[in-house]
Amino acid sequence: MAGFTMLIICFFLLSYITITTTLSLDTITLGQSIKDGEKLVSSGNVFELGFFRPGKSSGRYLGIWYKKDGEKSDETTVAWVANRNKPISDSSGFLSINAQGSLVLKMNSTNNIVWSSNPSTSLQNPVAVLLESGNLVVKGGNDKNPDNFLWQSFDYPGNTLLPGMKLGKNLVTGKKWFLSSWKSIDDPALGYFTYQVDYRGSPQLFLRMGPKIIYRAGSWNGLRWTGTPLLEPKNPVITYNFVSNETEVFYTFNIRNRSVQSKLVLNSFAEARRLKWIDSTQTWERFSTLPYDLCEDYDRCGSSASCNISKSPDVCECLEGFTPKSPGEWKIQEWTEGCVQRAQLPCNHSDRFRKHKEVKLPDTSLSWVDNDISLAECEKLCLNNCSCTAYANSDVREGGTGCLLWFRDLHDIRNLPVNGQDLYVRVAASELDNIDPMRQSNTRRRHISEKKWVIIIVTCVVSAMGVLVLGWIIFMCKRKLRIQGKTHNSHDINDNNEESKTDDMELLIFDLNTIASATDNFADKNKLGEGGFGPVYKGTLMEGQEIAIKRLSKCSGQGVDEFKNEVILIAKLQHRNLVKLLGCCTQRDERMLIYEYMPNKSLDYFIFDKTRRELLDWSKRIQIIGGIARGLLYLHQDSRLRIIHRDLKASNVLLDNEMNPKISDFGLAKRFRGDQTKGETNRVVGTYGYMSPEYVIDGVFSVKSDIFSFGVLILEMVSGKRNRGFCHTDHNHNLLGHAWRLWNDKRAVELIDQLLDYSYTLSEILRCIHIGLLCVQQGPEDRPNMSTVVLMLGGEGSLPKPRQPGFFAERILTEHEITINDITLSLLEPR
Ligand SMILES: *[C@@H]1O[C@H](CO)[C@@H](O)[C@H](O)[C@H]1NC(C)=O
Ligand SMILES: *[C@@H]1O[C@H](CO)[C@@H](O)[C@H](O)[C@H]1NC(C)=O
Ligand SMILES: *[C@@H]1O[C@H](CO)[C@@H](O)[C@H](O)[C@H]1NC(C)=O
Ligand SMILES: *[C@@H]1O[C@H](CO)[C@@H](O)[C@H](O)[C@H]1NC(C)=O
Ligand SMILES: *[C@@H]1O[C@H](CO)[C@@H](O)[C@H](O)[C@H]1NC(C)=O
Ligand SMILES: *[C@@H]1O[C@H](CO)[C@@H](O)[C@H](O)[C@H]1NC(C)=O
């Protein structure tokens, strides 16, 4: 009997526990609350509301997700988050509703309000209900109208568009509905990207990074956005809709068959993905992705040009009748300037329109639209207005109706394989008549140029053979000479020195007194800094010229060799991205090098400083990266000497008054012969954070060690962070390791310096990160050489996949990393 009573008590206890923990209700009323750990479930068990902790995040959030996703919480599963920017630090959060009808998310531990819905009005007896659509609504408890809401979560979309949600604007209240990405896969905070309808001209759908458009789906043509040919209106499962009337303008989609689940997610790496639930795998599978190819980048080809992906990588082409604005730039695939009319438009009734079939219509932000007139009337309107550049039907249904007019440059046109539209572009009559003769002359020109090529090739081959023969003869002669004069060449440096003095050393020998008076006798106020081998001063010569003087410290016996080295090497080098040595001074026991003065100091002065970094926008940074690359290319390949710098780093890149980079400090540079590809040393010198693994560990250096340093520099420029001393809460990796992790997680955008304004093209900056990772690969043989890097930086070609970087988990050299910052060190004496 006692056993039976126990059983009954247990049963009641158990059922009590299940009731309180699952609380399988879809409604919160006054006085009730949802605590962390409890859930609100929609009536048909499709959606769930509760607290979650995404990925590695330490905070907790209140969100709504498909119940079948269970505990998987990241940007593709969680459909809506209440407290996006304010995570709850413990598990004391709870959601309740107050008497005014406002949902309130509070922390019980601190009694702070984390989030609240704050509706503009209030009502009697409010309740909150999680609907089957995933919409969390607040309404009157006795209200029988199912659509009368005081507040609804569908009005505040996050990164997910569920069926029935709107993307657009309520013209009466001014409320906008748009998607905004998460900061990263597992950080719901407001991210970089938005997907929203733009109402200027004819409404269009844009994907933006901050204020900057990075992708344009285009204007609605009755069936789809003009740039989304695959959006099929007769889809048996999903219906797409665009509504534009006096009260609202919006885009929405709905599911015809309740057994199918589909949603649109704007992810943290700038893609709008349509996902479909697949029962067999129990996952969300990607159904389509926008943008999907190179031609989708907004305005890739500039004005009056069209992007044709079949011609990749040379994708841009002027519209017929147009010619590149800057032909030189166009040739090197620098398309942004676009194209201009080839012939002057007389602007009278002799003008004609050329029809372009199957295109994505140009940007309609500045267009004029009338949905009620025919194409013929549209043409007439355009012809009668000199500033009208093109026209098209605004609606493609019923064979085409309505009229769209463009008044300025035509931007962001591309050819589409299917479902494109017809665009009529104004050209001079002569262009239209001349088309056939033009084609002819083109082919004739091609014949001529083919002939030319044959001639050029033959000439080249013949002269190359001539050069070879000549070279052979000279080589044989020299060899004889060298064998005879072997003793002469043993004092390599001195000989070189001699040679350069007589040969081409245009070095000025400065008088010590001149230098002393230029620097006020090396006054402290003129001291610019302290390099590895001694202080650097600023000086002003009598004529007013400003110079920088590197004075080797007398006490360091070290440095004499480096001094000689630098004089010999740099005196022979002339390149706009190398700092210019003006002369030297070697009186008494002083050794000084005199350089041109760089008013903007060095790169590290800017790039690692919070305020100064902001002055370097992306165009400046990429210009600096390009300049350093060209300087290195010159050192490695193009100069008469082949030189490995061995100490490339941010503080060795100086900036002139136009922020042009100049590589400096050749104290450690090594010259190598043309056929020599690497050297070895048992004195490893350089700067930690920039040295390649094979150099630090084995003392082996080659041009590829410089490439490694360059790669580090690229990643530092993009992120604004130092490789050395980098730390992150998630891991122990350095900047390289961090970049590598983000890259593999497809989160490379997170590496981008937050202080950069939105002046950059995302694809360009991602490409830069990609190139940086290629340069810092573990294996020197995997790293590209400098000429390839320069091509990669300038070109559009596809890049190989990077392998694991060297030293990405570098915290192994800590005992040497102590205090000295950015001064060239020579600490290791391996083996
Ligand atoms: C808040 O904490 C107190 C004390 O632990 C507890 O009694 C109360 O039920 C909690 N309230 C909610 C809404 O969690
Ligand atoms: C605008 O369209 C919406 C959705 O179809 C509709 O509910 C609303 O009544 C319309 N407004 C007007 C003024 O036609
Ligand atoms: C809905 O889809 C399911 C599976 O795809 C199918 O079996 C069912 O017939 C469809 N129902 C309707 C009304 O189309
Ligand atoms: C696009 O490029 C392909 C391949 O060169 C060519 O066949 C096609 O005609 C081009 N399309 C247009 C519209 O120019
Ligand atoms: C249009 O202007 C051009 C150049 O000024 C002129 O040659 C042509 O006759 C004009 N045509 C008409 C129809 O006015
Ligand atoms: C041409 O169109 C522009 C833009 O709509 C308008 O401002 C201008 O007045 C028009 N010019 C004529 C001559 O109709």
mmCIF file of C-alpha atoms and ligand atoms in Angstrom, residues 257-260, ligand 3:
data_model
loop_
_atom_site.group_PDB
_atom_site.id
_atom_site.type_symbol
_atom_site.label_atom_id
_atom_site.label_comp_id
_atom_site.label_asym_id
_atom_site.label_seq_id
_atom_site.Cartn_x
_atom_site.Cartn_y
_atom_site.Cartn_z
ATOM 1 C CA ASN A 257 2.139 23.441 -50.183
ATOM 2 C CA ARG A 258 2.389 23.407 -46.373
ATOM 3 C CA SER A 259 4.615 20.331 -46.457
ATOM 4 C CA VAL A 260 7.423 22.348 -48.065
HETATM 5 C C1 LIG B 3 2.542 18.725 -51.202
HETATM 6 O O1 LIG B 3 3.825 18.144 -51.340
HETATM 7 C C2 LIG B 3 3.868 16.768 -50.979
HETATM 8 C C3 LIG B 3 5.318 16.294 -51.011
HETATM 9 O O2 LIG B 3 6.089 17.085 -51.826
HETATM 10 C C4 LIG B 3 2.984 16.001 -51.964
HETATM 11 O O3 LIG B 3 3.002 14.634 -51.634
HETATM 12 C C5 LIG B 3 1.571 16.543 -51.871
HETATM 13 O O4 LIG B 3 0.771 15.920 -52.837
HETATM 14 C C6 LIG B 3 1.573 18.041 -52.122
HETATM 15 N N1 LIG B 3 0.241 18.559 -51.883
HETATM 16 C C7 LIG B 3 -0.346 19.422 -52.696
HETATM 17 C C8 LIG B 3 -1.708 19.892 -52.330
HETATM 18 O O5 LIG B 3 0.197 19.819 -53.731
#
